[in-house]
GROMACS .gro file of C-alpha atoms in nm:
model
  424
    1MET     CA    1  -1.506  -1.568   1.012
    2GLU     CA    2  -1.598  -1.197   1.022
    3ALA     CA    3  -1.235  -1.112   1.095
    4LEU     CA    4  -1.127  -1.305   0.783
    5ASN     CA    5  -1.383  -1.121   0.571
    6LYS     CA    6  -1.249  -0.788   0.694
    7LEU     CA    7  -0.894  -0.894   0.606
    8SER     CA    8  -0.988  -1.016   0.258
    9ILE     CA    9  -0.945  -0.774  -0.032
   10SER     CA   10  -1.128  -0.749  -0.360
   11LYS     CA   11  -0.990  -0.871  -0.690
   12GLU     CA   12  -0.962  -0.511  -0.814
   13THR     CA   13  -0.767  -0.401  -0.505
   14PHE     CA   14  -0.531  -0.697  -0.533
   15SER     CA   15  -0.479  -0.624  -0.904
   16SER     CA   16  -0.409  -0.255  -0.825
   17ILE     CA   17  -0.141  -0.355  -0.574
   18LEU     CA   18   0.000  -0.599  -0.831
   19LEU     CA   19   0.011  -0.318  -1.090
   20PHE     CA   20   0.201  -0.086  -0.853
   21LEU     CA   21   0.452  -0.362  -0.772
   22SER     CA   22   0.484  -0.446  -1.142
   23LEU     CA   23   0.564  -0.083  -1.227
   24TRP     CA   24   0.826  -0.081  -0.952
   25PHE     CA   25   0.982  -0.409  -1.067
   26PHE     CA   26   0.991  -0.332  -1.440
   27ASP     CA   27   1.115   0.024  -1.380
   28SER     CA   28   1.402  -0.104  -1.163
   29ASP     CA   29   1.752  -0.202  -1.272
   30LYS     CA   30   1.680  -0.576  -1.253
   31SER     CA   31   1.829  -0.782  -1.535
   32VAL     CA   32   1.657  -0.802  -1.873
   33GLU     CA   33   1.643  -1.181  -1.844
   34LEU     CA   34   1.469  -1.172  -1.504
   35LYS     CA   35   1.215  -0.918  -1.629
   36PHE     CA   36   1.149  -1.136  -1.934
   37ILE     CA   37   1.082  -1.446  -1.721
   38VAL     CA   38   0.834  -1.252  -1.504
   39LEU     CA   39   0.667  -1.103  -1.812
   40PHE     CA   40   0.647  -1.439  -1.989
   41PHE     CA   41   0.477  -1.626  -1.706
   42GLY     CA   42   0.278  -1.321  -1.589
   43ALA     CA   43   0.136  -1.257  -1.936
   44ILE     CA   44   0.036  -1.623  -1.977
   45LEU     CA   45  -0.129  -1.643  -1.634
   46LEU     CA   46  -0.319  -1.316  -1.682
   47PHE     CA   47  -0.427  -1.416  -2.033
   48PHE     CA   48  -0.570  -1.750  -1.921
   49SER     CA   49  -0.741  -1.587  -1.623
   50ARG     CA   50  -0.954  -1.397  -1.877
   51PHE     CA   51  -0.905  -1.618  -2.187
   52ARG     CA   52  -1.042  -1.353  -2.419
   53ILE     CA   53  -0.869  -1.225  -2.732
   54HIS     CA   54  -0.956  -0.871  -2.835
   55LYS     CA   55  -0.922  -0.718  -3.180
   56GLU     CA   56  -0.706  -0.434  -3.043
   57THR     CA   57  -0.468  -0.684  -2.883
   58VAL     CA   58  -0.419  -0.870  -3.211
   59ASN     CA   59  -0.378  -0.548  -3.414
   60VAL     CA   60  -0.105  -0.415  -3.185
   61ILE     CA   61   0.105  -0.728  -3.128
   62PHE     CA   62   0.070  -0.887  -3.474
   63PRO     CA   63   0.331  -0.663  -3.650
   64LEU     CA   64   0.578  -0.724  -3.366
   65ILE     CA   65   0.522  -1.100  -3.393
   66CYS     CA   66   0.585  -1.077  -3.769
   67ILE     CA   67   0.914  -0.888  -3.711
   68PHE     CA   68   1.024  -1.169  -3.481
   69ILE     CA   69   0.922  -1.439  -3.733
   70VAL     CA   70   1.113  -1.266  -4.016
   71SER     CA   71   1.422  -1.241  -3.792
   72LEU     CA   72   1.383  -1.607  -3.699
   73PHE     CA   73   1.364  -1.708  -4.066
   74SER     CA   74   1.668  -1.504  -4.173
   75SER     CA   75   1.882  -1.648  -3.891
   76ILE     CA   76   1.878  -1.977  -4.085
   77PHE     CA   77   2.122  -1.821  -4.332
   78THR     CA   78   2.368  -1.686  -4.072
   79LEU     CA   79   2.372  -1.977  -3.822
   80PRO     CA   80   2.438  -1.766  -3.508
   81GLU     CA   81   2.570  -1.890  -3.176
   82LEU     CA   82   2.298  -2.026  -2.946
   83TYR     CA   83   2.364  -1.767  -2.673
   84ASN     CA   84   2.326  -1.471  -2.911
   85PHE     CA   85   2.021  -1.635  -3.071
   86LEU     CA   86   1.846  -1.673  -2.735
   87LYS     CA   87   1.945  -1.320  -2.630
   88ASP     CA   88   1.783  -1.170  -2.941
   89THR     CA   89   1.478  -1.392  -2.894
   90VAL     CA   90   1.430  -1.236  -2.551
   91HIS     CA   91   1.478  -0.880  -2.679
   92LEU     CA   92   1.243  -0.913  -2.976
   93THR     CA   93   0.962  -1.089  -2.789
   94LYS     CA   94   0.990  -0.891  -2.464
   95PRO     CA   95   0.769  -0.601  -2.582
   96ILE     CA   96   0.503  -0.847  -2.702
   97PHE     CA   97   0.472  -1.008  -2.360
   98ALA     CA   98   0.488  -0.667  -2.187
   99ILE     CA   99   0.196  -0.536  -2.395
  100VAL     CA  100  -0.009  -0.850  -2.326
  101PHE     CA  101   0.079  -0.825  -1.955
  102GLY     CA  102  -0.039  -0.463  -1.945
  103ILE     CA  103  -0.363  -0.533  -2.133
  104TYR     CA  104  -0.473  -0.819  -1.910
  105ILE     CA  105  -0.370  -0.665  -1.578
  106ALA     CA  106  -0.583  -0.362  -1.677
  107SER     CA  107  -0.872  -0.599  -1.749
  108GLN     CA  108  -0.841  -0.735  -1.395
  109ILE     CA  109  -0.882  -0.387  -1.244
  110LYS     CA  110  -1.155  -0.271  -1.486
  111ASP     CA  111  -1.192   0.079  -1.335
  112ASN     CA  112  -0.977   0.304  -1.556
  113ASN     CA  113  -0.960   0.588  -1.303
  114THR     CA  114  -0.802   0.343  -1.059
  115ILE     CA  115  -0.543   0.241  -1.320
  116ILE     CA  116  -0.449   0.603  -1.391
  117LYS     CA  117  -0.440   0.671  -1.018
  118VAL     CA  118  -0.198   0.381  -0.959
  119ILE     CA  119   0.025   0.498  -1.246
  120LEU     CA  120   0.041   0.853  -1.105
  121LEU     CA  121   0.097   0.729  -0.749
  122PHE     CA  122   0.391   0.525  -0.874
  123CYS     CA  123   0.522   0.830  -1.063
  124LEU     CA  124   0.518   1.023  -0.733
  125PHE     CA  125   0.694   0.736  -0.557
  126SER     CA  126   0.953   0.721  -0.836
  127ALA     CA  127   1.009   1.098  -0.829
  128LEU     CA  128   1.053   1.115  -0.451
  129SER     CA  129   1.291   0.816  -0.457
  130HIS     CA  130   1.493   0.981  -0.734
  131ILE     CA  131   1.516   1.316  -0.552
  132PHE     CA  132   1.623   1.148  -0.228
  133THR     CA  133   1.884   0.934  -0.405
  134VAL     CA  134   2.043   1.231  -0.582
  135PHE     CA  135   2.061   1.459  -0.277
  136TYR     CA  136   2.172   1.180  -0.043
  137TYR     CA  137   2.458   1.047  -0.255
  138LEU     CA  138   2.567   1.359  -0.444
  139GLU     CA  139   2.846   1.554  -0.280
  140GLU     CA  140   2.989   1.886  -0.404
  141ASP     CA  141   3.035   1.793  -0.771
  142TRP     CA  142   2.712   1.896  -0.946
  143ASN     CA  143   2.831   1.759  -1.278
  144THR     CA  144   2.569   1.633  -1.526
  145SER     CA  145   2.735   1.293  -1.569
  146THR     CA  146   2.766   1.251  -1.190
  147ILE     CA  147   2.401   1.340  -1.127
  148ARG     CA  148   2.286   1.104  -1.405
  149SER     CA  149   2.508   0.820  -1.287
  150ILE     CA  150   2.359   0.848  -0.937
  151GLY     CA  151   1.993   0.912  -1.017
  152GLY     CA  152   1.944   0.762  -1.362
  153LYS     CA  153   1.939   0.884  -1.721
  154GLY     CA  154   1.570   0.965  -1.755
  155SER     CA  155   1.217   0.840  -1.698
  156ASP     CA  156   0.960   0.782  -1.972
  157LEU     CA  157   0.711   0.693  -1.699
  158GLU     CA  158   0.749   1.025  -1.514
  159ALA     CA  159   0.728   1.214  -1.845
  160LEU     CA  160   0.397   1.043  -1.927
  161GLY     CA  161   0.268   1.079  -1.570
  162PHE     CA  162   0.346   1.452  -1.562
  163SER     CA  163   0.174   1.505  -1.899
  164ILE     CA  164  -0.138   1.311  -1.794
  165TYR     CA  165  -0.153   1.515  -1.474
  166TRP     CA  166  -0.104   1.851  -1.651
  167VAL     CA  167  -0.369   1.799  -1.920
  168PHE     CA  168  -0.628   1.566  -1.764
  169VAL     CA  169  -0.596   1.584  -1.383
  170ARG     CA  170  -0.477   1.935  -1.293
  171LYS     CA  171  -0.810   2.106  -1.370
  172ASP     CA  172  -1.025   1.822  -1.237
  173ASN     CA  173  -1.113   1.670  -1.574
  174LEU     CA  174  -1.033   1.350  -1.386
  175LYS     CA  175  -1.127   1.396  -1.021
  176ILE     CA  176  -0.899   1.140  -0.862
  177PHE     CA  177  -0.677   1.346  -0.628
  178SER     CA  178  -0.714   1.624  -0.370
  179SER     CA  179  -0.574   1.974  -0.425
  180LYS     CA  180  -0.294   1.921  -0.169
  181PHE     CA  181  -0.188   1.597  -0.335
  182LYS     CA  182  -0.176   1.768  -0.676
  183ILE     CA  183   0.061   2.035  -0.542
  184ILE     CA  184   0.293   1.770  -0.397
  185PHE     CA  185   0.273   1.566  -0.717
  186PHE     CA  186   0.349   1.861  -0.945
  187TRP     CA  187   0.655   1.992  -0.763
  188SER     CA  188   0.795   1.644  -0.696
  189LEU     CA  189   0.786   1.556  -1.065
  190VAL     CA  190   0.919   1.896  -1.175
  191ILE     CA  191   1.222   1.858  -0.947
  192SER     CA  192   1.277   1.492  -1.035
  193ILE     CA  193   1.249   1.543  -1.411
  194GLY     CA  194   1.482   1.844  -1.385
  195LEU     CA  195   1.742   1.633  -1.203
  196TYR     CA  196   1.745   1.372  -1.479
  197LEU     CA  197   1.892   1.637  -1.716
  198SER     CA  198   1.767   1.412  -1.996
  199ARG     CA  199   1.706   1.538  -2.349
  200THR     CA  200   1.489   1.235  -2.423
  201THR     CA  201   1.268   1.289  -2.117
  202PHE     CA  202   1.213   1.658  -2.201
  203ILE     CA  203   1.127   1.573  -2.561
  204ALA     CA  204   0.890   1.301  -2.434
  205ILE     CA  205   0.701   1.564  -2.231
  206ILE     CA  206   0.675   1.795  -2.534
  207ILE     CA  207   0.544   1.511  -2.754
  208PHE     CA  208   0.291   1.393  -2.494
  209LEU     CA  209   0.167   1.747  -2.425
  210ILE     CA  210   0.115   1.846  -2.789
  211THR     CA  211  -0.062   1.514  -2.849
  212PHE     CA  212  -0.287   1.541  -2.542
  213TYR     CA  213  -0.382   1.895  -2.646
  214GLY     CA  214  -0.479   1.761  -2.989
  215LEU     CA  215  -0.211   1.950  -3.183
  216THR     CA  216  -0.093   1.641  -3.371
  217GLN     CA  217  -0.418   1.602  -3.564
  218VAL     CA  218  -0.362   1.714  -3.920
  219ASN     CA  219  -0.574   2.022  -3.987
  220ARG     CA  220  -0.477   2.379  -4.070
  221LYS     CA  221  -0.496   2.518  -3.715
  222GLN     CA  222  -0.305   2.231  -3.556
  223VAL     CA  223  -0.039   2.235  -3.829
  224MET     CA  224   0.025   2.605  -3.762
  225TYR     CA  225   0.064   2.543  -3.388
  226LEU     CA  226   0.289   2.244  -3.454
  227LEU     CA  227   0.503   2.440  -3.699
  228GLY     CA  228   0.542   2.708  -3.433
  229VAL     CA  229   0.672   2.452  -3.183
  230ILE     CA  230   0.908   2.299  -3.443
  231ILE     CA  231   1.044   2.642  -3.544
  232LEU     CA  232   1.112   2.731  -3.180
  233VAL     CA  233   1.297   2.402  -3.122
  234ILE     CA  234   1.503   2.437  -3.443
  235SER     CA  235   1.586   2.800  -3.362
  236PHE     CA  236   1.706   2.696  -3.017
  237MET     CA  237   1.920   2.416  -3.165
  238ILE     CA  238   2.072   2.652  -3.424
  239SER     CA  239   2.149   2.917  -3.160
  240LEU     CA  240   2.340   2.658  -2.956
  241GLN     CA  241   2.569   2.590  -3.255
  242PHE     CA  242   2.700   2.948  -3.230
  243ILE     CA  243   2.773   2.923  -2.857
  244ASN     CA  244   3.109   2.787  -2.746
  245ILE     CA  245   3.024   2.530  -2.478
  246ASP     CA  246   3.304   2.340  -2.307
  247ARG     CA  247   3.264   1.961  -2.334
  248GLN     CA  248   3.400   1.927  -1.979
  249ALA     CA  249   3.161   2.187  -1.835
  250SER     CA  250   2.950   2.102  -1.532
  251GLY     CA  251   2.590   2.165  -1.431
  252ILE     CA  252   2.338   2.303  -1.677
  253GLU     CA  253   2.613   2.400  -1.924
  254SER     CA  254   2.708   2.035  -1.978
  255PHE     CA  255   2.340   1.957  -2.040
  256PHE     CA  256   2.328   2.225  -2.312
  257TYR     CA  257   2.640   2.068  -2.466
  258LYS     CA  258   2.452   1.736  -2.494
  259ILE     CA  259   2.164   1.914  -2.668
  260LYS     CA  260   2.408   2.092  -2.902
  261ILE     CA  261   2.568   1.770  -3.028
  262ALA     CA  262   2.240   1.575  -3.058
  263PRO     CA  263   2.209   1.603  -3.441
  264SER     CA  264   2.569   1.500  -3.511
  265GLU     CA  265   2.545   1.224  -3.249
  266ILE     CA  266   2.276   1.057  -3.461
  267PHE     CA  267   2.381   1.138  -3.819
  268ASP     CA  268   2.754   1.224  -3.837
  269ALA     CA  269   2.946   0.895  -3.875
  270GLU     CA  270   3.264   1.035  -4.035
  271ILE     CA  271   3.488   1.028  -3.728
  272ASP     CA  272   3.834   0.926  -3.615
  273VAL     CA  273   3.784   0.624  -3.386
  274THR     CA  274   4.118   0.694  -3.214
  275ASP     CA  275   3.977   1.028  -3.096
  276HIS     CA  276   3.758   0.933  -2.800
  277THR     CA  277   3.591   1.275  -2.792
  278GLN     CA  278   3.468   1.231  -3.150
  279LEU     CA  279   3.384   0.866  -3.097
  280TRP     CA  280   3.156   0.906  -2.795
  281ASP     CA  281   2.996   1.228  -2.922
  282ASN     CA  282   2.901   1.050  -3.248
  283TRP     CA  283   2.868   0.694  -3.123
  284ARG     CA  284   2.509   0.636  -3.236
  285ALA     CA  285   2.592   0.735  -3.593
  286TYR     CA  286   2.911   0.527  -3.595
  287GLU     CA  287   2.746   0.203  -3.479
  288ALA     CA  288   2.464   0.252  -3.733
  289LYS     CA  289   2.723   0.292  -4.010
  290LYS     CA  290   2.901  -0.028  -3.900
  291ALA     CA  291   2.567  -0.215  -3.904
  292PHE     CA  292   2.528  -0.130  -4.274
  293GLU     CA  293   2.887  -0.230  -4.343
  294THR     CA  294   2.833  -0.565  -4.168
  295MET     CA  295   2.532  -0.630  -4.393
  296GLU     CA  296   2.731  -0.531  -4.704
  297GLY     CA  297   2.994  -0.788  -4.609
  298GLN     CA  298   2.743  -1.072  -4.666
  299SER     CA  299   2.746  -1.024  -5.047
  300SER     CA  300   2.380  -1.120  -5.062
  301LEU     CA  301   2.039  -0.954  -5.096
  302ILE     CA  302   1.889  -1.160  -4.811
  303PRO     CA  303   2.016  -0.926  -4.532
  304TYR     CA  304   1.850  -0.628  -4.703
  305VAL     CA  305   1.521  -0.811  -4.756
  306ALA     CA  306   1.489  -1.019  -4.436
  307GLY     CA  307   1.780  -0.901  -4.223
  308MET     CA  308   2.072  -1.076  -4.060
  309GLY     CA  309   1.842  -1.262  -3.821
  310LEU     CA  310   1.837  -1.348  -3.453
  311GLY     CA  311   2.180  -1.368  -3.296
  312SER     CA  312   2.350  -1.152  -3.561
  313LEU     CA  313   2.623  -0.915  -3.442
  314VAL     CA  314   2.745  -0.576  -3.566
  315ASP     CA  315   3.120  -0.563  -3.633
  316LEU     CA  316   3.249  -0.233  -3.491
  317GLY     CA  317   3.587  -0.276  -3.659
  318PHE     CA  318   3.778  -0.241  -3.331
  319LYS     CA  319   3.742  -0.340  -2.967
  320ALA     CA  320   3.545  -0.058  -2.806
  321PRO     CA  321   3.543  -0.004  -2.427
  322LEU     CA  322   3.175  -0.071  -2.359
  323GLY     CA  323   3.072  -0.113  -1.998
  324HIS     CA  324   3.322  -0.326  -1.810
  325GLU     CA  325   3.475  -0.492  -2.117
  326ARG     CA  326   3.607  -0.428  -2.466
  327MET     CA  327   3.378  -0.551  -2.744
  328GLN     CA  328   3.416  -0.563  -3.121
  329PHE     CA  329   3.088  -0.741  -3.196
  330ILE     CA  330   2.764  -0.604  -3.047
  331PRO     CA  331   2.403  -0.733  -3.072
  332HIS     CA  332   2.229  -0.392  -3.056
  333VAL     CA  333   2.260  -0.037  -3.182
  334HIS     CA  334   2.091   0.271  -3.036
  335ASN     CA  335   1.904   0.357  -3.356
  336GLY     CA  336   1.599   0.130  -3.341
  337TYR     CA  337   1.517   0.170  -3.711
  338ILE     CA  338   1.867   0.047  -3.802
  339TYR     CA  339   1.840  -0.225  -3.535
  340VAL     CA  340   1.515  -0.364  -3.682
  341PHE     CA  341   1.652  -0.330  -4.037
  342PHE     CA  342   1.968  -0.517  -3.933
  343LYS     CA  343   1.772  -0.801  -3.770
  344SER     CA  344   1.472  -0.829  -4.007
  345GLY     CA  345   1.556  -0.628  -4.320
  346THR     CA  346   1.322  -0.412  -4.526
  347ILE     CA  347   1.026  -0.634  -4.433
  348GLY     CA  348   1.077  -0.575  -4.062
  349LEU     CA  349   1.142  -0.202  -4.105
  350LEU     CA  350   0.819  -0.156  -4.303
  351LEU     CA  351   0.626  -0.352  -4.038
  352LEU     CA  352   0.770  -0.128  -3.765
  353LEU     CA  353   0.679   0.191  -3.953
  354LEU     CA  354   0.323   0.066  -4.016
  355TRP     CA  355   0.293  -0.029  -3.647
  356LEU     CA  356   0.402   0.316  -3.531
  357TYR     CA  357   0.164   0.481  -3.778
  358TYR     CA  358  -0.122   0.260  -3.654
  359LEU     CA  359  -0.062   0.376  -3.296
  360TYR     CA  360  -0.053   0.742  -3.404
  361THR     CA  361  -0.391   0.713  -3.581
  362PHE     CA  362  -0.571   0.645  -3.252
  363ILE     CA  363  -0.604   1.022  -3.210
  364TYR     CA  364  -0.844   1.028  -3.508
  365ARG     CA  365  -1.079   0.767  -3.365
  366LYS     CA  366  -1.432   0.866  -3.272
  367SER     CA  367  -1.487   0.874  -2.897
  368GLN     CA  368  -1.811   0.808  -2.714
  369SER     CA  369  -1.687   0.944  -2.382
  370PHE     CA  370  -1.420   1.169  -2.231
  371GLU     CA  371  -1.245   0.857  -2.098
  372GLN     CA  372  -1.209   0.725  -2.454
  373VAL     CA  373  -1.066   1.059  -2.565
  374ILE     CA  374  -0.799   1.028  -2.294
  375ASN     CA  375  -0.704   0.673  -2.393
  376HIS     CA  376  -0.695   0.749  -2.766
  377LYS     CA  377  -0.462   1.044  -2.700
  378ILE     CA  378  -0.237   0.845  -2.465
  379ILE     CA  379  -0.195   0.563  -2.720
  380SER     CA  380  -0.132   0.812  -3.002
  381GLY     CA  381   0.116   1.002  -2.784
  382LEU     CA  382   0.300   0.680  -2.704
  383GLY     CA  383   0.311   0.602  -3.077
  384LEU     CA  384   0.463   0.941  -3.160
  385TYR     CA  385   0.710   0.922  -2.874
  386LEU     CA  386   0.812   0.570  -2.978
  387SER     CA  387   0.868   0.705  -3.331
  388PHE     CA  388   1.120   0.951  -3.184
  389SER     CA  389   1.275   0.726  -2.918
  390THR     CA  390   1.328   0.451  -3.177
  391LEU     CA  391   1.575   0.687  -3.342
  392VAL     CA  392   1.787   0.739  -3.028
  393ILE     CA  393   1.722   0.464  -2.767
  394THR     CA  394   1.577   0.173  -2.973
  395GLY     CA  395   1.215   0.262  -2.888
  396ILE     CA  396   0.993  -0.039  -2.821
  397TYR     CA  397   1.304  -0.262  -2.836
  398ASN     CA  398   1.484  -0.071  -2.561
  399LEU     CA  399   1.626  -0.292  -2.286
  400GLY     CA  400   1.361  -0.151  -2.051
  401VAL     CA  401   0.998  -0.260  -2.069
  402THR     CA  402   0.819   0.042  -1.920
  403LEU     CA  403   0.694   0.184  -2.252
  404SER     CA  404   0.561  -0.154  -2.366
  405LEU     CA  405   0.385  -0.202  -2.033
  406LEU     CA  406   0.231   0.148  -2.048
  407LEU     CA  407   0.111   0.083  -2.402
  408GLY     CA  408  -0.049  -0.242  -2.286
  409LEU     CA  409  -0.219  -0.067  -1.993
  410SER     CA  410  -0.355   0.205  -2.225
  411LEU     CA  411  -0.495  -0.056  -2.464
  412GLY     CA  412  -0.639  -0.246  -2.168
  413MET     CA  413  -0.818   0.067  -2.047
  414LEU     CA  414  -0.962   0.118  -2.396
  415ILE     CA  415  -1.087  -0.241  -2.402
  416ASN     CA  416  -1.243  -0.190  -2.055
  417LEU     CA  417  -1.439   0.109  -2.187
  418LYS     CA  418  -1.561  -0.084  -2.492
  419GLU     CA  419  -1.680  -0.372  -2.273
  420GLU     CA  420  -1.856  -0.125  -2.041
  421ILE     CA  421  -2.036   0.037  -2.338
  422ASN     CA  422  -2.140  -0.307  -2.473
  423ILE     CA  423  -2.285  -0.401  -2.133
  424ARG     CA  424  -2.493  -0.081  -2.129
   0.00000   0.00000   0.00000
């Protein structure tokens, strides 16, 4: 009997292990459908294990539920194929279940320092795995596309983990790691993030850092600091336009080429589709343009008000070589604002903008402890980063679920603190 007691683990320890495994699973390249099934049943089981609905939970998921309902309603007018309808149902409800999953798994652990510790431990695991994968499989060709195809195209999780470490853990504001561990953690993430050669990941770090340092609060001092950062970034982007960078360049030069074309990639849709160089360099803008044209082809105001609905497809106008097949009709576009507008119209777009603004405003909330300050800044930082990433990689509606899960965990930690204060 004593042996069994020694082998038994506490609920918090079990939940911490479950969180680590969840981060590994949802950060992996498993199929969207498999992740959705796990999220769906996991969120339901965790919810009923606590069976408590919090105000913060409702406030965060309600706009996303409304976007789904609007899309569901507007699909009545387009009568999509069942397969496409179910596929969009998964994609539009996935972040809702991921947020709920994160909130209630955090409530199982209760100790917020443990939650942050697990997140950072997984970031270290992810970074070391990434470094090993790149150096093991990469041969002599240190080309950006080769490195990214081997190791991955970026990591929102590592960007957030690095920023949390730099602002809150490095100087022992949160005393959760030893000095030796912090050195290993820092250099592992620096190398790993560098090897991603990802514009989005670097911008994520900048957004998280300026938020965690409180520079995104609107007052005169913070606005001046923020303007300084923006001017530096714009100056760098402008300087790149005057440098002749070969599109076929390798190494860091090819990464600078990707930064150089970033503005036109999003906004310049006037291209020759027979010119593959133009097409792929401006693909995001082109598919957004075709989404508008598909809506115009309906000769009705309904698509603009309530969208094309679940299962609707964007007509690209030609069969594009996407992945392992050629496709003329696609269910998603990279620009998340256009994606939501296409599926749920002006109503859905306004709901999304209000939702993102609501997340940002967490930085203005009054805090009763340093732990609350951390959580308010993390949620606000995620809101600002989602505002940016929605423009380039669909944001909360990205095929991955990591950001939604992290948002849920952050909200769960905030709820834990409120319950702790109420008990006192």
